Short mmCIF file of C-alpha atoms and ligand atoms in Angstrom, two decimals:
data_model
loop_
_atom_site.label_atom_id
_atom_site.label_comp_id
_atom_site.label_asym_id
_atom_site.label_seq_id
_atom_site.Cartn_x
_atom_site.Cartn_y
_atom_site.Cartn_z
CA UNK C 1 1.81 10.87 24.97
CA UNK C 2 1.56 7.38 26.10
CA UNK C 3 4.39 5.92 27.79
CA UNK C 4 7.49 4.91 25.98
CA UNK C 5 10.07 3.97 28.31
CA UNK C 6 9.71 0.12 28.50
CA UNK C 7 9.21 -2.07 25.91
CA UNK C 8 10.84 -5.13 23.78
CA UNK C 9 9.75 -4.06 20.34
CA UNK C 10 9.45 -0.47 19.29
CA UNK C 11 7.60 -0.11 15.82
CA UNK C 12 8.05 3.43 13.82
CA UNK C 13 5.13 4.07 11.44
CA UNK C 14 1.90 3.49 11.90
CA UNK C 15 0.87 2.66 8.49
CA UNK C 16 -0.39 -0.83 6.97
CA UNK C 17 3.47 -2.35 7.98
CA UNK C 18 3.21 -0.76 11.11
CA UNK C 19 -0.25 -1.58 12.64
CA UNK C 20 -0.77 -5.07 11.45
CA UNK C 21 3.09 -5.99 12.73
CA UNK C 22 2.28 -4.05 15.84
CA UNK C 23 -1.21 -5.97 15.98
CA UNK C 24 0.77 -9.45 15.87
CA UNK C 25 3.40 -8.92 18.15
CA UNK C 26 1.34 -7.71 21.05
CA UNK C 27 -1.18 -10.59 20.43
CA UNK C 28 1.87 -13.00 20.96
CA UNK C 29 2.61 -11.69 24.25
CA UNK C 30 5.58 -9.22 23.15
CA UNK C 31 5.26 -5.58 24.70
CA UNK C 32 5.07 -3.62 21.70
CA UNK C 33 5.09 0.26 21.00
CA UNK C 34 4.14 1.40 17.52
CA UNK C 35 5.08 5.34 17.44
CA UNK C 36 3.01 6.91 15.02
CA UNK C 37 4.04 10.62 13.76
CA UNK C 38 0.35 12.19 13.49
CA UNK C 39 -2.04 12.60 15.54
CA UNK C 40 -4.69 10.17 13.56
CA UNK C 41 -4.52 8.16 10.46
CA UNK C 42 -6.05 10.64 8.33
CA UNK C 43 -3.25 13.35 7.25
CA UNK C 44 -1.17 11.05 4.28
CA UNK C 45 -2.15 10.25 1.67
CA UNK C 46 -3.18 6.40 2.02
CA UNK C 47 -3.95 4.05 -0.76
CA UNK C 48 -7.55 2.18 -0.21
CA UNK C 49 -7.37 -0.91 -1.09
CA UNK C 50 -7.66 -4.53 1.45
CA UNK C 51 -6.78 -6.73 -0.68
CA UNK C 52 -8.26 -10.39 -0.72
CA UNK C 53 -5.06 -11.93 0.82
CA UNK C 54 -5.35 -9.34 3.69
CA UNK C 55 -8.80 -10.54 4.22
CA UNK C 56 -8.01 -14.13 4.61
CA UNK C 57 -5.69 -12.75 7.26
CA UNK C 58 -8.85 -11.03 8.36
CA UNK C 59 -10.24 -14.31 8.48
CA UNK C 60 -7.41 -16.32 10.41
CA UNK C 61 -7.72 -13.72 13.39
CA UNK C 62 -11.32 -14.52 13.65
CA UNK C 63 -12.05 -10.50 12.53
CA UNK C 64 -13.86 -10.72 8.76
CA UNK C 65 -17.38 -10.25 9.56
CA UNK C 66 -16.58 -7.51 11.89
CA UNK C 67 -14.02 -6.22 9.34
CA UNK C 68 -16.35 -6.27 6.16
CA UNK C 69 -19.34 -4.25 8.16
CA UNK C 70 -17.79 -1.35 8.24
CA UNK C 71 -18.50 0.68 5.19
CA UNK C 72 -16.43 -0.56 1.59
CA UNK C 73 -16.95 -1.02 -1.63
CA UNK C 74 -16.05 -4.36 -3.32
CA UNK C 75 -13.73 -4.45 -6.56
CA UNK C 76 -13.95 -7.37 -8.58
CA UNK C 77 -12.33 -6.87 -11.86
CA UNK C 78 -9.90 -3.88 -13.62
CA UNK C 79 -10.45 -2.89 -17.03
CA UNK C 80 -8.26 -0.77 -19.06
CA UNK C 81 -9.74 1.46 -22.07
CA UNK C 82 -7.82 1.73 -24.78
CA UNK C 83 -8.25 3.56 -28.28
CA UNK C 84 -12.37 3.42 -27.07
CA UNK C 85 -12.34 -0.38 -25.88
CA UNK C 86 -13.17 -1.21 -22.80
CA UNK C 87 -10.72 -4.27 -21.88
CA UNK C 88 -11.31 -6.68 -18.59
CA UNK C 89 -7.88 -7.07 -17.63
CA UNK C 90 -8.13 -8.72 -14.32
CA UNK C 91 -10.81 -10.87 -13.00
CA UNK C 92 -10.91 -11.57 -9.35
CA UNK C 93 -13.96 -13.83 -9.44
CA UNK C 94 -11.79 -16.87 -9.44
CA UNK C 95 -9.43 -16.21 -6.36
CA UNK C 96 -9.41 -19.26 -4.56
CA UNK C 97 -10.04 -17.80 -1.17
CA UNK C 98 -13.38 -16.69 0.59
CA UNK C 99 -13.35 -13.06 -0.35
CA UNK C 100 -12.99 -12.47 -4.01
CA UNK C 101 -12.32 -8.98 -4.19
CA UNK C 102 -10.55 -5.57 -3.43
CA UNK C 103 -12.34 -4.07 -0.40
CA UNK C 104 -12.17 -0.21 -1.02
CA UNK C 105 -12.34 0.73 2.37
CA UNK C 106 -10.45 4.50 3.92
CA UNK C 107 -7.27 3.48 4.97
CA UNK C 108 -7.94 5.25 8.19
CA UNK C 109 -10.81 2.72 9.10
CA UNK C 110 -8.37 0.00 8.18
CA UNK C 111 -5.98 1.14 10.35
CA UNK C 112 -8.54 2.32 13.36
CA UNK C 113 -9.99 -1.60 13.05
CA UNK C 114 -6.27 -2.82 13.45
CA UNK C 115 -5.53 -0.78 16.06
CA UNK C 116 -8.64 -1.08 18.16
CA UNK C 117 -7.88 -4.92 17.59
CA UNK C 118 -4.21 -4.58 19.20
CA UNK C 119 -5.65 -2.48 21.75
CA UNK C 120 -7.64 -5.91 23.33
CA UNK C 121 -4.32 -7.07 24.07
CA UNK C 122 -2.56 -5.57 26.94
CA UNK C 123 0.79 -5.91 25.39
CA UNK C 124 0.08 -3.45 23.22
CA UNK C 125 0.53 0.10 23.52
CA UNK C 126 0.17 3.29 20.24
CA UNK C 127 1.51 6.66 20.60
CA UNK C 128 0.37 9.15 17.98
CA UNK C 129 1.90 12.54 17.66
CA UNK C 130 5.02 10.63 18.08
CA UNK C 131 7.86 10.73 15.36
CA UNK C 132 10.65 8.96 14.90
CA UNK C 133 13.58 11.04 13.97
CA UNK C 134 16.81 8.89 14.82
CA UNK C 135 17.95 5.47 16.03
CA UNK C 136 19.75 4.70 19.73
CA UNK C 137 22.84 3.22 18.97
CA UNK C 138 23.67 0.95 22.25
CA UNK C 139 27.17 -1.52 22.15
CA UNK C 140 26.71 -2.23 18.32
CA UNK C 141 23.07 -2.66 18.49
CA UNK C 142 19.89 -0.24 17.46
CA UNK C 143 18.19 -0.14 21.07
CA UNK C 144 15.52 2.29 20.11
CA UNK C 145 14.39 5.63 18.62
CA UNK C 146 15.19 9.25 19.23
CA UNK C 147 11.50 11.24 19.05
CA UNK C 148 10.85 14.46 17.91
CA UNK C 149 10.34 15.94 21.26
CA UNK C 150 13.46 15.23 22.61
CA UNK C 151 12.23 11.85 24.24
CA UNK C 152 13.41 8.64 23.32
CA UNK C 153 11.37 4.99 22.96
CA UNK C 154 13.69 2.31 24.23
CA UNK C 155 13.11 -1.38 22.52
CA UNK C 156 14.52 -3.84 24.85
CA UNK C 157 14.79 -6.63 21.97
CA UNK C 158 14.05 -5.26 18.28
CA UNK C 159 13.45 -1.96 16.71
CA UNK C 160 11.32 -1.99 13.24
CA UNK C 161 11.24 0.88 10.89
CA UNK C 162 8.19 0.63 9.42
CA UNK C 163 7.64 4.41 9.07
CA UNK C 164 7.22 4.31 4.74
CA UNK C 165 8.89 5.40 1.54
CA UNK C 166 10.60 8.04 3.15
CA UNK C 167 12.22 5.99 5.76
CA UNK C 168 14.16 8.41 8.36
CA UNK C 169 15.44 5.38 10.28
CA UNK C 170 16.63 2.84 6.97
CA UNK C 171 18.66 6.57 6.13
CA UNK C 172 20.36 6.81 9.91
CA UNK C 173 21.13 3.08 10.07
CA UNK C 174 22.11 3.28 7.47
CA UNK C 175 21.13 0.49 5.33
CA UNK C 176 22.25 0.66 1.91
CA UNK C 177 19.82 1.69 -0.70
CA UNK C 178 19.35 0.26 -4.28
CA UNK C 179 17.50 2.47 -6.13
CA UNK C 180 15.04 1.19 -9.15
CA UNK C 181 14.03 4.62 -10.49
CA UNK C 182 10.60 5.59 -11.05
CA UNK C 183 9.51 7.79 -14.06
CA UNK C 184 6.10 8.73 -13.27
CA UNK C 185 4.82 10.93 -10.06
CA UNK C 186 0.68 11.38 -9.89
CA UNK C 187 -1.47 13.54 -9.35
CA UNK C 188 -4.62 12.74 -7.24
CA UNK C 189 -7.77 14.24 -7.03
CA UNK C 190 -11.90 13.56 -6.46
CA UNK C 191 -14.20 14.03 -9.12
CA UNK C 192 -18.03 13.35 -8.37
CA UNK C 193 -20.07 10.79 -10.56
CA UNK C 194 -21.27 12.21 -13.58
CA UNK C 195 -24.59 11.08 -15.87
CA UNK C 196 -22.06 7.69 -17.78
CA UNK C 197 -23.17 4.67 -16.72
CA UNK C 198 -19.31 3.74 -16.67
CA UNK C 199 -18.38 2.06 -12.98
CA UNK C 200 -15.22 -0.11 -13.63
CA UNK C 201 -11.93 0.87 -11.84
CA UNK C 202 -9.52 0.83 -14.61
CA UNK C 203 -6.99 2.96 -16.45
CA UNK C 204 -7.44 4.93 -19.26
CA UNK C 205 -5.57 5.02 -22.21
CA UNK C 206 -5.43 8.25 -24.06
CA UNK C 207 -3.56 10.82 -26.13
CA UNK C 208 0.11 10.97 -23.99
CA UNK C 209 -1.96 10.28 -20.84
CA UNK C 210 -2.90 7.79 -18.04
CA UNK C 211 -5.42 8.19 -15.72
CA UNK C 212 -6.58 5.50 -12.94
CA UNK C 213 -10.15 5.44 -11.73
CA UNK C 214 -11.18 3.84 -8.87
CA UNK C 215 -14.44 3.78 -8.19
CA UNK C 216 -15.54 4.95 -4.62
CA UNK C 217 -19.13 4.56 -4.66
CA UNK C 218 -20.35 8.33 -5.19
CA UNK C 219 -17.63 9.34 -6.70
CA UNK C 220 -13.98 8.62 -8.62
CA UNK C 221 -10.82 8.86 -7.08
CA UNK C 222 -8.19 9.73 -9.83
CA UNK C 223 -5.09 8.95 -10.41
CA UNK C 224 -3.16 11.63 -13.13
CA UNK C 225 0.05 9.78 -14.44
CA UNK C 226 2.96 12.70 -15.27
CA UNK C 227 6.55 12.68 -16.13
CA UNK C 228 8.55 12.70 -12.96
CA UNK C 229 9.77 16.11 -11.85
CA UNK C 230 6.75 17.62 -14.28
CA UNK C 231 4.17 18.37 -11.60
CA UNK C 232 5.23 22.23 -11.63
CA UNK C 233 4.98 22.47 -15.45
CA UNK C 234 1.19 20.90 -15.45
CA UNK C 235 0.12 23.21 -12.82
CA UNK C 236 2.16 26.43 -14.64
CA UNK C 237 -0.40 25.37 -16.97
CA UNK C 238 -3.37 26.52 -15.06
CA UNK C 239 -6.35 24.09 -13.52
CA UNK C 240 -8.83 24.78 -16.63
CA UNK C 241 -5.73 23.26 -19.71
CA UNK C 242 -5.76 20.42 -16.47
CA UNK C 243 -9.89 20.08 -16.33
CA UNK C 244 -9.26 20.11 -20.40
CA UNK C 245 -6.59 17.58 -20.78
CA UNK C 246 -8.81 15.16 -18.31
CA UNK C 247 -11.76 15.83 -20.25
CA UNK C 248 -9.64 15.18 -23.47
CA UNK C 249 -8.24 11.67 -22.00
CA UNK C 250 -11.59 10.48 -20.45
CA UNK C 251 -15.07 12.24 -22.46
CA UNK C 252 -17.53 10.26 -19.31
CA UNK C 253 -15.60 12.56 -17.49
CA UNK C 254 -16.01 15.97 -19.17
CA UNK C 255 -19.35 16.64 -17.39
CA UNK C 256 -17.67 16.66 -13.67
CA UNK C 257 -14.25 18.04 -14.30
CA UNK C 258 -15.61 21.87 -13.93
CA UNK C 259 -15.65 20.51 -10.12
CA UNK C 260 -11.89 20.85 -9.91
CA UNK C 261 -11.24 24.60 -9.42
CA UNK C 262 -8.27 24.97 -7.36
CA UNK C 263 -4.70 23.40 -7.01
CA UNK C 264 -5.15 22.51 -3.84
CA UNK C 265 -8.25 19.99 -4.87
CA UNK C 266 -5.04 18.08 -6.85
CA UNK C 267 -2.47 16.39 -4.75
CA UNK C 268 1.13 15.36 -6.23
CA UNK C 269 1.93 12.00 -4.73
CA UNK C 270 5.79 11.42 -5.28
CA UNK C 271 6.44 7.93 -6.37
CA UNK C 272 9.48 5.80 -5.83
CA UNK C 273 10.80 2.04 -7.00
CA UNK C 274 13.38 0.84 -4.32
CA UNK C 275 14.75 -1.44 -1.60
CA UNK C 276 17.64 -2.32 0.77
CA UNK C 277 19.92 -4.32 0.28
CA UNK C 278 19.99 -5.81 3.68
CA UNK C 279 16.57 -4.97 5.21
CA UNK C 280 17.97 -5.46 9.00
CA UNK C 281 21.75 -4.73 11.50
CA UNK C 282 21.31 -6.13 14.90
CA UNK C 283 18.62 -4.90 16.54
CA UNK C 284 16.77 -3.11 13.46
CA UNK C 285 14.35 -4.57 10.69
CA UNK C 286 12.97 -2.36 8.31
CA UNK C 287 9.37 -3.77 6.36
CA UNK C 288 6.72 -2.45 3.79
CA UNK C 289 8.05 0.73 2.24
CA UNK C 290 10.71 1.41 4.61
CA UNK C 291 12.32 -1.97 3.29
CA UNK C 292 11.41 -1.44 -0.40
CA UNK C 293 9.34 1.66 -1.98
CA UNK C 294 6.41 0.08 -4.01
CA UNK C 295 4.94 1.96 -7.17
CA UNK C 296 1.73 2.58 -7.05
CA UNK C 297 1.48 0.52 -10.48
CA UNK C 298 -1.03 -3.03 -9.92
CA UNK C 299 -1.81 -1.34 -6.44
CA UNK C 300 -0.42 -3.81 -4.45
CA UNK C 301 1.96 -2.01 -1.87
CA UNK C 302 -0.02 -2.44 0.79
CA UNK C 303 -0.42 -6.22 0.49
CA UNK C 304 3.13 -6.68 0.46
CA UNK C 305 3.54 -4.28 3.58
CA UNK C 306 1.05 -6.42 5.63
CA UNK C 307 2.47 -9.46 4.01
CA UNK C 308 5.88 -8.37 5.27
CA UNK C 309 4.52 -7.89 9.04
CA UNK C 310 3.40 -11.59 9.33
CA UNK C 311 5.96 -12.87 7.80
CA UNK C 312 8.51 -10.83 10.61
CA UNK C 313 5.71 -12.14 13.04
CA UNK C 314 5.63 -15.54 12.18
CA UNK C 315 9.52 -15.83 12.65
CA UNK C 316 9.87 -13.44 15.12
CA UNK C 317 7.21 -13.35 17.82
CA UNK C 318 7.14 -16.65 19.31
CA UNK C 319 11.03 -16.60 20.09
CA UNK C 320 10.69 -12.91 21.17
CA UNK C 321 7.75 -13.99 23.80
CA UNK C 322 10.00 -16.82 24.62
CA UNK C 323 13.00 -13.89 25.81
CA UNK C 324 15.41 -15.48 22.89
CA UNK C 325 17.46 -13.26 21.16
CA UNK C 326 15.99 -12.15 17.78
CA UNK C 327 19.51 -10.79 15.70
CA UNK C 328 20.34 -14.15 14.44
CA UNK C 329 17.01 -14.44 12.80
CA UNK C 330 16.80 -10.91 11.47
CA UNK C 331 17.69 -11.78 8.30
CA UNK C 332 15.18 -14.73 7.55
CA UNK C 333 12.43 -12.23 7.33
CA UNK C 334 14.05 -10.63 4.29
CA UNK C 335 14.74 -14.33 2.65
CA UNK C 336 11.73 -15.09 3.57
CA UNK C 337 9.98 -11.58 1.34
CA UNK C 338 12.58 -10.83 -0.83
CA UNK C 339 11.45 -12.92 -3.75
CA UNK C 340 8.25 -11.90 -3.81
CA UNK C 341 9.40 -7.81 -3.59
CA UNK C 342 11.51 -8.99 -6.66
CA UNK C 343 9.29 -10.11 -8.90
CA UNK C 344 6.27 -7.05 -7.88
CA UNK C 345 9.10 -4.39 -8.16
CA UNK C 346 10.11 -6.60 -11.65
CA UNK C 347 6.57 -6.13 -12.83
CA UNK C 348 6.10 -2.83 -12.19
CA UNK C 349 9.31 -1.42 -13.54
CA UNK C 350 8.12 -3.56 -16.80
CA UNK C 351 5.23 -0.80 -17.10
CA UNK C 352 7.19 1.90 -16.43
CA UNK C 353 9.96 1.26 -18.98
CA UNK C 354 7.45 -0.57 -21.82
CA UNK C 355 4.17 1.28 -21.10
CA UNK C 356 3.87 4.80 -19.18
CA UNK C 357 7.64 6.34 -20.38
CA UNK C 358 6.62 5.75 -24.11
CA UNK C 359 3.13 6.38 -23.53
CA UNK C 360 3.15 9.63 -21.06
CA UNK C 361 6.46 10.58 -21.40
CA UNK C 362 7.14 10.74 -24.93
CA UNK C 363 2.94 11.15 -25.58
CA UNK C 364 2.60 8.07 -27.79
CA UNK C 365 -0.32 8.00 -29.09
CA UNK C 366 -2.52 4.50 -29.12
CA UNK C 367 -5.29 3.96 -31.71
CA UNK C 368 -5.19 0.10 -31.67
CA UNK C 369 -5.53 -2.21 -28.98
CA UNK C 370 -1.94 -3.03 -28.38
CA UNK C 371 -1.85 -7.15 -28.59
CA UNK C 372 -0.88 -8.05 -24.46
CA UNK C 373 -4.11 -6.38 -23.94
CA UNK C 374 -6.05 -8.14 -26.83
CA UNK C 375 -5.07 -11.85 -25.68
CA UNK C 376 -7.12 -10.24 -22.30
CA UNK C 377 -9.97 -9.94 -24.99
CA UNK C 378 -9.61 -13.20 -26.71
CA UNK C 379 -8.86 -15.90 -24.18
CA UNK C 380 -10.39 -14.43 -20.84
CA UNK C 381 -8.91 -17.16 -18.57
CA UNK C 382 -5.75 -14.61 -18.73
CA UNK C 383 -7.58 -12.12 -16.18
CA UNK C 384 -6.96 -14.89 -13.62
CA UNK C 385 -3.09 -13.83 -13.88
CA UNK C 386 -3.29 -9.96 -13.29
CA UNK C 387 -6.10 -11.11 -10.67
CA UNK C 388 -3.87 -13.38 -8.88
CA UNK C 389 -0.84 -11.15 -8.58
CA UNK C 390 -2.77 -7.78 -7.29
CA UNK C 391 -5.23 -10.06 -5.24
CA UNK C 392 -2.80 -11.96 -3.63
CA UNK C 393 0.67 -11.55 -4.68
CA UNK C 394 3.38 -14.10 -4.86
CA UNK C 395 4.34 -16.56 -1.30
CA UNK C 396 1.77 -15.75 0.58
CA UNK C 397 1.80 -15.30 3.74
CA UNK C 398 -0.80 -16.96 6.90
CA UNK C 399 -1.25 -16.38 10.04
CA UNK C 400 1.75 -18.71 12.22
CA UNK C 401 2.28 -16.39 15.29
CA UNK C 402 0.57 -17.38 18.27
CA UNK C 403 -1.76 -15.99 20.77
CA UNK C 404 -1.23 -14.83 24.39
CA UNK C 405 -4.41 -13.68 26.06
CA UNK C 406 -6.71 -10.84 25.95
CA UNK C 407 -6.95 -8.24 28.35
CA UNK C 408 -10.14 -8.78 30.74
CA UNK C 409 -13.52 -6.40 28.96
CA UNK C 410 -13.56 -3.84 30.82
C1 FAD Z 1 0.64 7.51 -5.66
C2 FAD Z 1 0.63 6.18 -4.97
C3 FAD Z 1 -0.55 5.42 -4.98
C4 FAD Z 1 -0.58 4.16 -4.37
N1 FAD Z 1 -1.72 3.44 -4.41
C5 FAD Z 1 -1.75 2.23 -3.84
C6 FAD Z 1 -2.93 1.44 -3.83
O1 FAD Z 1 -4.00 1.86 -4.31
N2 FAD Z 1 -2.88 0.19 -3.28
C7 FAD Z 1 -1.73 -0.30 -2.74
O2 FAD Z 1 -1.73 -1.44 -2.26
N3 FAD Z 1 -0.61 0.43 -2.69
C8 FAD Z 1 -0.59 1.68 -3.22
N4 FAD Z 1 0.56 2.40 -3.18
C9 FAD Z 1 1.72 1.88 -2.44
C10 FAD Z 1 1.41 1.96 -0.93
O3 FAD Z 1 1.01 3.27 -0.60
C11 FAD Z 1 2.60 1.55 -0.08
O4 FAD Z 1 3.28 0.46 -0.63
C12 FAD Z 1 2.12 1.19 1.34
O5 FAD Z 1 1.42 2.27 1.89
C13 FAD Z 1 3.29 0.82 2.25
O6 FAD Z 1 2.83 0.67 3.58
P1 FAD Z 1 3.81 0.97 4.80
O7 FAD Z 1 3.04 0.70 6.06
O8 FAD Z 1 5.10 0.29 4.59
O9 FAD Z 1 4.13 2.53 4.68
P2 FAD Z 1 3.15 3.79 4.73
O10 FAD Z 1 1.81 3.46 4.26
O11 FAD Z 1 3.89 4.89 4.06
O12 FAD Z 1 3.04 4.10 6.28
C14 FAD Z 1 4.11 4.68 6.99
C15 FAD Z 1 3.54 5.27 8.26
O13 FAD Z 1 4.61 5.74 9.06
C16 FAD Z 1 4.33 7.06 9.51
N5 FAD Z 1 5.64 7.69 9.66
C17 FAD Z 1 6.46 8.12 8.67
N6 FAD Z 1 7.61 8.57 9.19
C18 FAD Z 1 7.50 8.41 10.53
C19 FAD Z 1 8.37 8.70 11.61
N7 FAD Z 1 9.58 9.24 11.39
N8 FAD Z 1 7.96 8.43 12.86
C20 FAD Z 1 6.74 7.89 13.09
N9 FAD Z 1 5.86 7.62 12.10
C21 FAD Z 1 6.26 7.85 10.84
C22 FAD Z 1 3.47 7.68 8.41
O14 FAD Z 1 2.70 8.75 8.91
C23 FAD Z 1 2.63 6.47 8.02
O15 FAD Z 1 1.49 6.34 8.84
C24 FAD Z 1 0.61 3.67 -3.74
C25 FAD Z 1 1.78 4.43 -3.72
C26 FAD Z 1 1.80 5.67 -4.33
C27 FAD Z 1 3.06 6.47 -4.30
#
């Protein structure tokens, strides 16, 4: 394992939060460990999507033609079907920025191209295989992490839990937990391109079911909306009532479901709707998921992860590099993201409470367009909302930190 005895800021988790933060801080000059707890960015599951806000970050680090070679697919609107109408419900085509769309792009290449960024600056350093699984607790102050094997990664200045929904370190801080509740858990699975012509990434409406497509070039990743807690009872059920119920909710899809034959081919992603109520003690921050779980609802966790690591850059780094102390402005990084968590989290708990509980949990059944989505059908400058809050969110954020330099090519 790379070394971890000496360094300002210690990062746990290696995810979107993780890497870009780590990324930021190490190009400002601040000797930065980000501890990641596998051994490559492939094992969790890992939402795809770059979304265009991220890529005008892409863009302010001098990194978007680079970025956008390696291999993605481009989203540029979402349509829901409902009660067999196909409804644009977001239109990204009018993003004022230079890249108007979702890149779908494996998360692991994301975070490979992030971290082979940080890596040109010699303040940086990533340890994978390396989990976090307790904080050092030094004269009132967090001054580090305990690791799995015993070892322990001191952070001279600031320690920041980035390490996800399941935060061990925002649990042994602690730092109190407000929790939204979250109805729905989903299932996740492949299914290959069939003979429909149908390629929108959307959500389908159907019979007491949801299902997400997001369309991956060759094939769909799927997203099964069920009841929270009612994974076990689907799969008591058997995979072919499953392949049935799919084919049920989505015909285009009945040709390709006999692909799914085993249990293992589905994966239950737990979902969660939370967030601290103080986000940072002396010496910790917590950001992304560790700070406040996103649903997957709109998509748009990841934005507000990376979001959250320049903002905790932009007020952080420069005084960091400087050798100032960073407690006393801990807590402007949450004033600074808090509103915009709000209002996400506010949205999304709207469609759990209004739209998936009475539609998957108690199996409403919709054979009308309901109206929101109509006024999507009959004044289309409305898909500029829904496109302007997954695309780019609410106070975003740009690029302030600065730059120390690279380390010499080798
Ligand atoms: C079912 C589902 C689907 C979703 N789909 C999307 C989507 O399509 N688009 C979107 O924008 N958002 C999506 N989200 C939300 C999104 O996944 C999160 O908001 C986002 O990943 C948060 O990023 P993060 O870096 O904070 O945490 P994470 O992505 O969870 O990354 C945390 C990292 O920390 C590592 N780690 C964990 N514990 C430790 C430890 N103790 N020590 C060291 N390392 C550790 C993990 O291995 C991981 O690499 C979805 C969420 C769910 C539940």
């Amino acid at each position: 394992m790379a070394d971890t005895s000496q360094h300002d800021l210690v990062i746990a988790g290696g995810g979107p939060a993780g890497m870009m933060a780590g990324l930021l801080f190490a190009r400002a000059g601040v000797r930065t460990l980000v501890l990641e707890k596998h051994g490559d960015f492939l094992r969790d599951f890992r939402g795809d999507t770059v979304h265009p806000s991220t890529l005008e970050l892409m863009d302010e680090l001098g990194f978007l033609d680079e970025f956008l070679k390696r291999p993605h697919d481009e989203i540029r609107s979402l349509t829901a079907r409902v009660a067999n109408q196909r409804i644009t419900i977001a239109d990204l085509s009018h993003l004022p920025v230079k890249c108007r769309f979702v890149a779908m792009m494996p998360q692991w290449d994301f975070l490979d191209f992030l971290a082979e960024k940080a890596k040109l600056y010699p303040a940086f350093t990533l340890a994978m295989n390396a989990e976090a699984v307790g904080l050092i607790e030094q004269g009132g102050r967090i001054a580090g992490v305990k690791l799995a094997d015993g070892g322990e990664a001191r952070a001279a200045k600031l320690t920041i839990a980035a390490d996800g929904r399941g935060s061990v370190l925002r649990a042994a801080a602690p730092l109190p937990l407000h929790d939204l509740g979250a109805p729905i858990d989903v299932l996740w699975f492949r299914l290959p391109k069939g003979a429909s012509d149908y390629e929108e990434t959307g959500g389908t409406f159907g019979a007491g079911t949801f299902i997400v497509q997001l369309n991956r070039g060759d094939y769909w990743q799927c997203a099964y909306v069920v009841p929270k807690g009612a994974a076990d009872e689907v799969r008591a059920r058997g995979i072919a009532a499953f392949r049935d119920d799919v084919a049920r909710a989505v015909p285009d899809l009945a040709d390709v479901t006999h692909t799914l034959e085993h249990w293992d081919q589905v994966k239950l992603l737990s979902v969660s709707l939370d967030r601290l109520d103080s986000w940072s003690r002396p010496g910790l921050l917590a950001i992304g998921d560790a700070a406040h779980a996103m649903s997957p609802v709109g998509g748009v966790g990841i934005n507000l992860a990376i979001q959250d690591a320049v903002a905790a850059a932009n007020i952080l780094a420069a005084p960091m590099a400087r050798g100032e102390p960073v407690d006393p402005l801990l807590a402007k990084v949450q004033d600074r993201r808090l509103l915009p968590v709000r209002l996400v989290q506010g949205l999304q708990k709207a469609v759990h409470d209004r739209i998936l509980t009475p539609l998957v949990l108690r199996k409403a059944v919709l054979d009308t367009v309901p109206l929101p989505l109509r006024m999507f059908q009959l004044f289309p400058i409305l898909r500029r909302i829904p496109a302007r809050i997954v695309g780019l969110g609410f106070r975003r954020e740009h690029i302030r930190s600065p730059e120390a330099a690279m380390s010499p090519p080798p």
